CSV table of C-alpha atoms in Angstrom, one decimal:
chain,number,residue,atom,x,y,z
A,19,MET,CA,11.2,-4.8,-68.4
A,20,LEU,CA,13.8,-7.5,-69.1
A,21,PRO,CA,13.3,-9.9,-72.2
A,22,LYS,CA,12.2,-13.6,-71.0
A,23,VAL,CA,14.4,-16.2,-71.2
A,24,HIS,CA,14.3,-19.9,-71.2
A,25,ILE,CA,17.1,-21.3,-68.2
A,26,ALA,CA,18.2,-24.9,-67.6
A,27,VAL,CA,19.3,-25.9,-64.5
A,28,THR,CA,21.5,-28.9,-63.9
A,29,GLY,CA,24.5,-29.5,-61.7
A,30,LEU,CA,26.2,-31.9,-58.8
A,31,GLN,CA,23.5,-32.3,-56.6
A,32,GLY,CA,24.3,-34.1,-52.7
A,33,GLU,CA,22.2,-35.6,-50.3
A,34,ALA,CA,18.8,-33.7,-49.4
A,35,VAL,CA,20.3,-31.5,-46.5
A,36,PHE,CA,19.0,-28.1,-45.4
A,37,SER,CA,20.5,-26.2,-47.9
A,38,GLU,CA,22.4,-28.0,-50.7
A,39,PRO,CA,23.4,-25.3,-53.5
A,40,PHE,CA,21.3,-26.8,-56.2
A,41,ASP,CA,18.4,-27.8,-54.1
A,42,LEU,CA,18.5,-23.9,-52.7
A,43,LEU,CA,18.3,-22.1,-56.4
A,44,ALA,CA,15.7,-25.0,-57.3
A,45,THR,CA,13.4,-24.2,-54.7
A,46,GLU,CA,13.9,-20.7,-53.8
A,47,LEU,CA,15.3,-18.9,-57.3
A,48,ALA,CA,13.4,-21.1,-60.0
A,49,PRO,CA,9.7,-19.9,-59.0
A,50,ARG,CA,10.5,-16.9,-58.5
A,51,LEU,CA,12.0,-16.2,-62.2
A,52,CYS,CA,9.0,-18.4,-63.2
A,53,GLU,CA,6.8,-15.8,-61.5
A,54,ARG,CA,8.6,-13.1,-63.7
A,55,GLY,CA,7.5,-14.6,-66.7
A,56,HIS,CA,11.2,-16.9,-67.5
A,57,ARG,CA,10.6,-20.6,-68.3
A,58,VAL,CA,13.0,-22.7,-65.8
A,59,THR,CA,13.6,-26.6,-66.6
A,60,LEU,CA,15.0,-28.6,-63.3
A,61,TYR,CA,17.6,-31.4,-64.4
A,62,ARG,CA,17.7,-33.8,-61.0
A,63,ALA,CA,17.9,-37.1,-60.1
A,64,ALA,CA,14.6,-38.9,-59.3
A,65,GLN,CA,13.4,-38.1,-55.9
A,66,SER,CA,16.0,-36.1,-55.0
A,67,GLY,CA,16.0,-33.2,-52.5
A,68,PRO,CA,12.8,-30.8,-51.8
A,69,THR,CA,10.2,-30.1,-54.4
A,70,CYS,CA,8.8,-26.9,-55.0
A,71,PRO,CA,5.7,-26.5,-52.9
A,72,ALA,CA,3.5,-24.5,-55.4
A,73,ARG,CA,4.9,-25.0,-58.9
A,74,PRO,CA,4.6,-21.7,-60.9
A,75,PRO,CA,3.8,-21.7,-64.8
A,76,GLY,CA,6.8,-22.4,-66.5
A,77,LEU,CA,8.4,-24.4,-64.0
A,78,ASN,CA,9.5,-27.8,-65.0
A,79,GLU,CA,11.7,-30.8,-63.6
A,80,ALA,CA,12.9,-33.8,-65.7
A,81,ALA,CA,13.9,-36.7,-63.2
A,82,LEU,CA,17.0,-38.4,-64.4
A,83,PRO,CA,18.7,-41.6,-63.6
A,84,GLY,CA,21.1,-41.8,-61.4
A,85,THR,CA,23.5,-44.3,-59.1
A,86,GLU,CA,22.9,-45.0,-55.3
A,87,ALA,CA,26.0,-43.4,-54.2
A,88,THR,CA,26.3,-39.9,-53.4
A,89,LEU,CA,28.9,-39.1,-55.9
A,90,GLY,CA,28.3,-41.8,-58.6
A,91,ARG,CA,24.2,-40.1,-58.6
A,92,SER,CA,25.4,-36.5,-59.0
A,93,LEU,CA,27.6,-37.2,-61.4
A,94,THR,CA,25.5,-39.2,-63.9
A,95,THR,CA,22.6,-37.1,-63.0
A,96,ASN,CA,24.7,-34.0,-64.1
A,97,LEU,CA,26.5,-35.7,-67.2
A,98,PHE,CA,22.5,-36.7,-68.4
A,99,GLY,CA,20.8,-33.4,-67.6
A,100,THR,CA,23.6,-31.6,-69.5
A,101,ILE,CA,22.8,-33.4,-72.4
A,102,GLN,CA,19.1,-33.2,-72.4
A,103,ALA,CA,19.5,-29.9,-71.6
A,104,CYS,CA,21.6,-29.1,-74.8
A,105,LEU,CA,19.1,-31.3,-76.9
A,106,GLY,CA,16.4,-29.0,-75.2
A,107,SER,CA,15.2,-25.5,-76.4
A,108,ALA,CA,16.8,-23.2,-73.1
A,109,ASP,CA,18.8,-20.2,-74.2
A,110,VAL,CA,21.3,-20.6,-71.5
A,111,LEU,CA,22.4,-23.3,-69.0
A,112,LEU,CA,23.0,-22.7,-65.0
A,113,GLN,CA,25.5,-25.3,-63.9
A,114,VAL,CA,25.5,-25.4,-60.1
A,115,HIS,CA,28.9,-26.7,-58.7
A,116,ALA,CA,32.5,-26.4,-60.1
A,117,GLY,CA,32.8,-29.9,-59.8
A,118,GLY,CA,30.4,-30.6,-63.2
A,119,GLY,CA,32.9,-28.8,-65.3
A,120,TRP,CA,34.0,-31.2,-67.7
A,121,PHE,CA,30.6,-31.5,-68.6
A,122,GLN,CA,30.1,-28.0,-69.8
A,123,TRP,CA,32.1,-29.2,-73.4
A,124,PHE,CA,28.6,-30.4,-74.4
A,125,PRO,CA,27.0,-27.1,-74.2
A,126,HIS,CA,30.1,-25.6,-75.6
A,127,LEU,CA,30.7,-27.5,-78.2
A,128,LEU,CA,26.9,-27.0,-79.5
A,129,GLY,CA,27.6,-23.1,-78.9
A,130,ARG,CA,25.2,-22.9,-76.0
A,131,ARG,CA,25.5,-20.1,-73.1
A,132,ILE,CA,26.7,-21.5,-69.9
A,133,VAL,CA,26.8,-19.8,-66.2
A,134,LEU,CA,28.7,-21.5,-63.7
A,135,GLN,CA,27.8,-21.4,-59.9
A,136,VAL,CA,30.8,-22.5,-58.4
A,137,ALA,CA,29.2,-23.8,-54.9
A,138,GLY,CA,31.9,-22.3,-52.6
A,139,LEU,CA,35.5,-23.8,-52.8
A,140,ASP,CA,34.2,-27.6,-52.3
A,141,ALA,CA,36.0,-28.4,-55.8
A,142,LEU,CA,39.2,-26.7,-55.1
A,143,ASP,CA,39.8,-28.4,-51.4
A,144,ARG,CA,41.8,-31.2,-50.8
A,145,ARG,CA,39.9,-33.0,-48.5
A,146,HIS,CA,37.8,-35.7,-50.9
A,147,GLY,CA,41.0,-38.0,-51.4
A,148,PRO,CA,43.5,-37.7,-54.4
A,149,VAL,CA,41.1,-39.1,-57.5
A,150,ALA,CA,38.2,-37.0,-56.4
A,151,ASP,CA,40.3,-34.0,-55.6
A,152,ALA,CA,42.0,-34.1,-59.3
A,153,TRP,CA,38.8,-35.0,-61.0
A,154,LEU,CA,36.9,-31.8,-59.1
A,155,ARG,CA,40.2,-29.4,-59.4
A,156,HIS,CA,40.5,-29.9,-63.2
A,157,ALA,CA,36.4,-29.8,-63.5
A,158,ALA,CA,37.0,-26.5,-62.1
A,159,THR,CA,39.3,-25.6,-64.7
A,160,VAL,CA,37.4,-26.6,-67.5
A,161,GLY,CA,34.1,-25.0,-66.1
A,162,CYS,CA,35.7,-21.6,-65.7
A,163,ARG,CA,37.4,-21.8,-68.7
A,164,LEU,CA,34.0,-22.7,-70.8
A,165,ALA,CA,31.5,-20.5,-68.8
A,166,SER,CA,29.9,-17.2,-69.9
A,167,ARG,CA,29.9,-15.8,-66.6
A,168,VAL,CA,31.4,-17.6,-63.3
A,169,VAL,CA,29.3,-16.9,-60.2
A,170,VAL,CA,30.5,-17.3,-56.6
A,171,GLU,CA,28.7,-16.6,-53.1
A,172,SER,CA,31.2,-14.5,-51.3
A,173,GLU,CA,34.0,-11.9,-51.5
A,174,HIS,CA,36.8,-14.6,-50.5
A,175,ALA,CA,35.9,-16.9,-53.2
A,176,ARG,CA,35.6,-14.5,-55.7
A,177,ARG,CA,39.3,-13.5,-54.8
A,178,ILE,CA,40.5,-16.8,-54.8
A,179,TYR,CA,38.5,-18.2,-58.4
A,180,GLU,CA,40.1,-14.7,-60.0
A,181,ARG,CA,43.7,-15.3,-58.9
A,182,ARG,CA,43.6,-18.8,-59.8
A,183,PHE,CA,41.9,-18.8,-62.8
A,184,GLY,CA,42.5,-15.3,-64.1
A,185,LYS,CA,38.7,-14.7,-65.0
A,186,PRO,CA,36.2,-12.0,-63.6
A,187,CYS,CA,33.4,-13.3,-61.2
A,188,GLU,CA,30.4,-12.2,-60.3
A,189,LEU,CA,29.7,-12.0,-56.5
A,190,ILE,CA,25.6,-13.0,-56.1
A,191,SER,CA,25.0,-14.9,-52.4
A,192,TYR,CA,22.6,-17.3,-51.3
A,193,GLY,CA,19.2,-15.6,-49.8
A,194,ALA,CA,16.8,-16.1,-46.7
A,195,ASN,CA,13.2,-15.7,-46.2
A,196,LEU,CA,12.0,-14.0,-43.1
A,197,ILE,CA,11.1,-16.5,-40.7
A,198,SER,CA,8.3,-16.2,-37.8
A,199,SER,CA,7.3,-18.4,-35.1
A,200,THR,CA,3.2,-19.9,-35.8
A,201,ASN,CA,3.5,-22.7,-33.1
A,202,PRO,CA,5.6,-22.5,-29.9
A,203,ALA,CA,4.0,-25.1,-28.9
A,204,LEU,CA,6.1,-27.3,-30.2
A,205,LEU,CA,9.2,-26.6,-27.8
A,206,ALA,CA,7.3,-27.8,-24.7
A,207,PRO,CA,7.3,-31.7,-25.6
A,208,LEU,CA,11.5,-30.8,-25.8
A,209,GLY,CA,11.5,-29.3,-22.1
A,210,LEU,CA,12.7,-26.0,-24.0
A,211,ILE,CA,11.3,-22.7,-23.5
A,212,ALA,CA,11.9,-19.5,-25.8
A,213,GLY,CA,15.3,-18.0,-25.1
A,214,GLY,CA,16.2,-20.8,-22.8
A,215,TYR,CA,18.7,-22.4,-25.3
A,216,TYR,CA,21.6,-22.2,-27.8
A,217,LEU,CA,21.2,-24.0,-31.0
A,218,CYS,CA,23.2,-25.6,-33.6
A,219,VAL,CA,23.3,-27.9,-36.3
A,220,ALA,CA,24.7,-31.1,-36.2
A,221,GLU,CA,25.8,-31.5,-40.0
A,222,LEU,CA,27.7,-28.2,-40.0
A,223,LEU,CA,29.7,-28.7,-36.8
A,224,GLY,CA,30.6,-32.1,-36.6
A,225,LEU,CA,31.3,-34.4,-33.6
A,226,GLU,CA,34.4,-32.2,-32.8
A,227,ARG,CA,33.0,-28.8,-33.3
A,228,ILE,CA,29.8,-29.9,-31.2
A,229,GLU,CA,32.1,-31.0,-28.2
A,230,LEU,CA,34.3,-27.8,-28.5
A,231,ILE,CA,31.1,-25.7,-28.4
A,232,ALA,CA,29.5,-27.9,-25.7
A,233,GLU,CA,32.5,-27.6,-23.5
A,234,GLY,CA,32.8,-23.6,-23.8
A,235,GLY,CA,28.9,-23.6,-22.7
A,236,MET,CA,30.1,-25.7,-19.9
A,237,ARG,CA,32.9,-23.6,-19.1
A,238,SER,CA,30.7,-20.6,-19.6
A,239,GLY,CA,28.7,-21.2,-16.4
A,240,THR,CA,25.4,-20.6,-18.4
A,241,LEU,CA,22.3,-22.7,-17.3
A,242,ARG,CA,21.3,-22.7,-21.1
A,243,PRO,CA,21.4,-26.1,-22.3
A,244,ILE,CA,23.4,-26.4,-26.1
A,245,VAL,CA,20.3,-27.8,-28.3
A,246,VAL,CA,21.9,-29.9,-31.3
A,247,ALA,CA,19.4,-30.3,-34.4
A,248,ALA,CA,20.2,-33.5,-36.0
A,249,ARG,CA,18.6,-34.5,-39.1
A,250,GLN,CA,15.8,-36.8,-39.0
A,251,GLU,CA,16.8,-39.0,-42.1
A,252,TRP,CA,20.3,-40.3,-41.1
A,253,PRO,CA,20.8,-43.6,-40.6
A,254,LEU,CA,21.2,-45.0,-37.4
A,255,ASP,CA,24.9,-45.7,-37.5
A,256,HIS,CA,25.3,-42.1,-39.6
A,257,PRO,CA,28.3,-40.3,-37.1
A,258,ALA,CA,25.3,-37.4,-36.8
A,259,SER,CA,22.6,-39.2,-36.4
A,260,GLU,CA,20.3,-38.6,-33.1
A,261,SER,CA,21.5,-41.8,-31.3
A,262,ASN,CA,25.1,-41.5,-31.8
A,263,LEU,CA,25.2,-37.8,-31.1
A,264,THR,CA,23.3,-38.5,-28.0
A,265,GLN,CA,25.7,-41.3,-26.4
A,266,VAL,CA,28.6,-39.2,-27.2
A,267,THR,CA,27.4,-36.0,-25.5
A,268,GLN,CA,25.5,-38.1,-22.8
A,269,GLU,CA,29.3,-39.7,-22.2
A,270,ARG,CA,31.2,-36.7,-23.0
A,271,LEU,CA,29.3,-34.0,-21.9
A,272,GLY,CA,26.6,-34.9,-19.4
A,273,LYS,CA,23.3,-32.9,-19.6
A,274,SER,CA,24.2,-29.7,-20.5
A,275,THR,CA,23.8,-31.0,-24.3
A,276,LYS,CA,20.5,-31.8,-25.8
A,277,VAL,CA,20.3,-33.6,-29.1
A,278,VAL,CA,17.1,-33.7,-30.6
A,279,ARG,CA,16.0,-34.9,-34.4
A,280,VAL,CA,14.7,-32.2,-36.5
A,281,PRO,CA,13.2,-32.7,-40.2
A,282,PRO,CA,14.8,-30.3,-42.4
A,283,ASP,CA,12.4,-27.1,-43.2
A,284,SER,CA,10.1,-28.4,-40.7
A,285,ALA,CA,7.5,-26.3,-38.7
A,286,LEU,CA,9.5,-27.5,-35.5
A,287,TRP,CA,13.4,-26.3,-36.8
A,288,ARG,CA,11.5,-23.1,-37.3
A,289,GLU,CA,10.4,-22.7,-33.9
A,290,LEU,CA,13.9,-24.1,-32.6
A,291,LEU,CA,15.5,-21.1,-34.6
A,292,VAL,CA,13.0,-18.3,-34.0
A,293,HIS,CA,13.2,-18.8,-30.3
A,294,ALA,CA,16.7,-19.9,-29.6
A,295,PHE,CA,18.9,-17.4,-27.3
A,296,ALA,CA,21.6,-17.7,-30.1
A,297,TYR,CA,22.3,-19.5,-33.0
A,298,ILE,CA,25.5,-21.0,-33.1
A,299,HIS,CA,27.3,-21.2,-36.4
A,300,SER,CA,30.1,-22.8,-38.8
A,301,ASP,CA,30.6,-23.1,-42.3
A,302,PRO,CA,31.2,-26.8,-43.4
A,303,PRO,CA,34.9,-27.2,-45.1
A,304,GLY,CA,34.9,-25.5,-48.7
A,305,ARG,CA,31.4,-23.9,-48.6
A,306,PRO,CA,29.6,-20.9,-47.2
A,307,HIS,CA,26.7,-22.4,-46.1
A,308,PRO,CA,23.0,-20.1,-46.1
A,309,MET,CA,22.0,-21.6,-42.8
A,310,ILE,CA,23.7,-18.3,-41.3
A,311,LEU,CA,21.1,-16.2,-43.4
A,312,ASN,CA,18.2,-18.6,-42.1
A,313,ALA,CA,19.2,-17.6,-38.7
A,314,LEU,CA,18.9,-14.0,-39.4
A,315,GLY,CA,15.8,-14.5,-41.3
A,316,GLY,CA,14.6,-15.8,-38.3
A,317,GLY,CA,15.5,-12.9,-35.9
A,318,ALA,CA,18.1,-15.0,-34.1
A,319,CYS,CA,21.1,-13.7,-32.4
A,320,VAL,CA,24.2,-15.1,-34.3
A,321,LEU,CA,27.5,-16.3,-32.7
A,322,ALA,CA,29.4,-17.9,-36.2
A,323,GLU,CA,32.6,-19.5,-36.2
A,324,ASP,CA,35.5,-16.9,-37.6
A,325,THR,CA,35.0,-17.4,-41.2
A,326,PRO,CA,35.6,-15.0,-44.0
A,327,TYR,CA,32.0,-15.5,-45.2
A,328,ALA,CA,30.8,-15.4,-41.8
A,329,ARG,CA,33.0,-11.9,-41.5
A,330,GLU,CA,30.9,-10.7,-44.7
A,331,VAL,CA,27.5,-11.9,-43.9
A,332,LEU,CA,27.3,-10.3,-40.4
A,333,ALA,CA,29.5,-7.4,-41.7
A,334,GLU,CA,32.7,-8.0,-39.3
A,335,GLY,CA,30.4,-7.9,-36.1
A,336,ALA,CA,27.9,-5.4,-36.7
A,337,TYR,CA,25.3,-8.0,-37.2
A,338,GLY,CA,26.6,-11.0,-34.4
A,339,LEU,CA,29.7,-12.0,-32.7
A,340,PHE,CA,32.1,-14.6,-33.5
A,341,TRP,CA,33.9,-17.6,-32.0
A,342,THR,CA,37.5,-19.3,-32.6
A,343,ALA,CA,38.0,-23.0,-32.2
A,344,SER,CA,38.7,-23.1,-28.8
A,345,PRO,CA,36.7,-23.8,-25.5
A,346,ARG,CA,38.1,-21.0,-23.9
A,347,ASN,CA,37.1,-18.5,-26.7
A,348,VAL,CA,33.4,-20.1,-26.8
A,349,ALA,CA,32.8,-19.7,-23.5
A,350,GLU,CA,34.1,-15.9,-23.8
A,351,GLN,CA,31.4,-15.3,-25.9
A,352,ILE,CA,28.6,-16.8,-24.6
A,353,ARG,CA,29.6,-15.1,-21.3
A,354,GLN,CA,29.5,-11.8,-23.3
A,355,LEU,CA,26.1,-12.5,-24.4
A,356,GLU,CA,24.9,-13.7,-21.0
A,357,HIS,CA,26.1,-10.8,-19.1
A,358,ASN,CA,24.8,-8.3,-21.6
A,359,PRO,CA,21.4,-8.8,-22.1
A,360,ALA,CA,21.2,-5.7,-24.2
A,361,LEU,CA,23.7,-7.1,-26.6
A,362,PRO,CA,21.9,-10.1,-28.2
A,363,GLU,CA,18.6,-8.2,-28.0
A,364,ARG,CA,20.4,-5.5,-30.2
A,365,PHE,CA,21.6,-8.4,-32.7
A,366,ARG,CA,18.0,-9.9,-32.9
A,367,GLN,CA,16.3,-6.4,-33.9
A,368,LEU,CA,18.9,-6.3,-36.7
A,369,ALA,CA,19.1,-9.4,-38.1
A,370,LYS,CA,15.6,-9.3,-40.1
A,371,ARG,CA,16.6,-6.3,-41.6
A,372,ARG,CA,20.0,-7.5,-42.7
A,373,ILE,CA,18.1,-9.6,-44.9
A,374,GLN,CA,15.8,-7.3,-45.8
A,375,GLU,CA,18.8,-5.0,-47.3
A,376,ARG,CA,21.8,-7.6,-48.6
A,377,TYR,CA,20.2,-11.2,-49.0
A,378,SER,CA,16.5,-10.7,-49.2
A,379,TRP,CA,15.6,-13.9,-52.1
A,380,ASP,CA,13.8,-11.0,-54.1
A,381,ARG,CA,17.1,-9.1,-54.3
A,382,ILE,CA,19.0,-12.3,-55.2
A,383,THR,CA,16.7,-13.4,-57.9
A,384,ASP,CA,17.1,-9.6,-59.3
A,385,GLU,CA,20.8,-10.3,-59.4
A,386,TYR,CA,20.6,-13.6,-61.1
A,387,GLU,CA,17.9,-12.4,-63.5
A,388,ARG,CA,19.7,-9.4,-64.7
A,389,LEU,CA,22.9,-11.9,-65.4
A,390,LEU,CA,21.0,-14.5,-67.1
A,391,VAL,CA,19.2,-12.1,-69.3
A,392,GLN,CA,22.5,-10.4,-70.1
A,393,VAL,CA,24.4,-13.5,-70.7
A,394,CYS,CA,21.5,-14.4,-73.2
A,395,SER,CA,21.8,-11.0,-75.1
A,396,GLU,CA,25.8,-12.2,-75.8
A,397,SER,CA,28.1,-14.8,-77.9
A,398,ALA,CA,27.7,-18.1,-76.2
A,399,ARG,CA,31.4,-18.7,-76.6
A,400,PRO,CA,33.6,-17.2,-73.9
A,401,THR,CA,36.4,-16.7,-75.9
A,402,GLU,CA,34.5,-14.6,-78.5
A,403,ARG,CA,32.9,-12.6,-75.8
A,404,GLU,CA,36.2,-11.5,-73.9
A,405,SER,CA,38.1,-11.1,-77.3
């Protein structure tokens, strides 16, 4: 029996998307830790991200101020959350995203224990602009130096962080739940039938990738449309809003692509995922995205862009296929699925087993729980622990 601890969770928080790292840990990991007898306090911006549907005893949320701008809100929320957590009774701070590493000076100077979950390579990628890139890189350097433990989600990220910062990292991936169909009739108003379409997510692909995949579908000769799920809360002028995606796809791709507005984690989204002939996945730049795990949890046949994280999740092709960034290759992979019906069926049968054996949230919670309890039993300052 592990001793019970009090965990404060803070970090950079972006828009409410299908699964941002902070929101994912807040809604999936935190309640499970509380069910095991631990106390968890979430420090988040007011009205930011999804809330836990049933809050177990021991789970508390502290609403924090933040600005309207996404980056400004993330930084101010992280700053205020870290300060409040330092003034509270938490035994350990779980900081989500390496970009908030600067704020770890507060708990470090007060002798608090810190576990840093880096949120992929987002803080190390040079794609945010000169000022933001410099901030994130230096923040990651400070955060990794001050943290008692550094957690990464993939072997690829672990190699990069350990080589760059010379500090051992813990590998704890994201998790997923098993998803089943409860209301397949939701597909009918969209003109869709089970197994009659390919599914992808607009926010993960971007317009360029969507066009590439749709063109690959056209070249393959498949009669199944490419269904692009667009987030409902995006404003009309957002490049990945339903109206903009529909206009672009109709102008350039005709009827081979269908855009649908899907609220995150809705019943419609779950039905689309479960009944797709195949789910086409791409990780956003710098960050492994757990949507690929959700697809496996729904029993989907996964066709993933060839990335280190996708290869890790799909075990080098044992649980799905890979595509590269060319319409020709996408067409080849789609034809392979279309002409070999036993292949996608085999992947569907293996999908949920992969989650149960490696990526279930209960297993991920076990790994976080052991790590957090272990850190609480050690010296707070990493320099003392490592000496």
